């Protein structure tokens, strides 16, 4: 089924991720899923239906693709009907991973063979009739869904979250599960597919422990929706103030870059501080210290790539070493490093944080 195709996560043959692709002749960030016979792309990871599907039988893949002189890490798919589709990865290793796996699918289709695959659905024994995407939409319903709360645990305040027991109770009350064991299996499927995320030490330990049920039916085990406004506040041990969760991650990299403004499109020197878990990069006026950031970029699900020019910018405004951050909500940030090496380091660091942080 279409739903089952989206659950293939065996990296040897199946990959899904955000890529920059040509949609209606313009570049957009899309969630791309490689299935057994095609490449599906979605506007969001949680969408139930793809915006389109590129059949791979008889397709020809070209990599590297030089059709766009100003873009790097591009590959092209030409279908059997001679339709061209372009995709851009954020770095070389990511492009090569996509190219390798797409070529395997094309080769398999040429020989009328299918891969032996494992899916998350089978590993947790969910019935084929269960549609996790539809279930997630019901859970997010403002009236009848799971209610997001503000909860305090161990001197931390968790905003827009809920307990594992709340999820179990909701699934049973909506006749989605016959008992608490079935409900936990469903919740584990939602967690495994990324619809739910653990919040707090207890729920995170359960995920890392590899138990049959990664979701705990426990009032102290907290979770949140992947696309919610979740954040955590905790009391500092040094002073009696509340620190927002987005500042609690380890500092991975910091330094000054040129940033293009969103309104006037002018360029200013800003100090950037990159933090992991949660995945944020904050920027500051370097003359005023690190107390109050001018803004922040949530990096989870972002695409980061080198570019050679910036739209709506005059040629003399910038000169080389440019890169772009496209967030999951399609906001574009253009930055400039001082050297090619520095640009490469920033792209690599930001890409890593965007994949591993929440």
Short mmCIF file of N, CA and C in Angstrom, two decimals, residues 38 112 146 287 302:
data_model
loop_
_atom_site.label_atom_id
_atom_site.label_comp_id
_atom_site.label_asym_id
_atom_site.label_seq_id
_atom_site.Cartn_x
_atom_site.Cartn_y
_atom_site.Cartn_z
N UNK A 38 9.63 3.82 -7.09
CA UNK A 38 9.62 5.23 -7.45
C UNK A 38 10.13 6.13 -6.34
N UNK A 112 13.22 -7.06 -12.99
CA UNK A 112 11.93 -7.54 -12.45
C UNK A 112 12.12 -8.24 -11.11
N UNK A 146 -5.48 14.42 21.40
CA UNK A 146 -4.74 14.38 22.66
C UNK A 146 -4.42 15.81 23.10
N UNK A 287 28.59 43.47 18.67
CA UNK A 287 29.02 44.60 19.50
C UNK A 287 28.29 44.66 20.84
N UNK A 302 16.02 20.96 8.40
CA UNK A 302 16.46 21.99 7.46
C UNK A 302 17.40 21.40 6.40
#
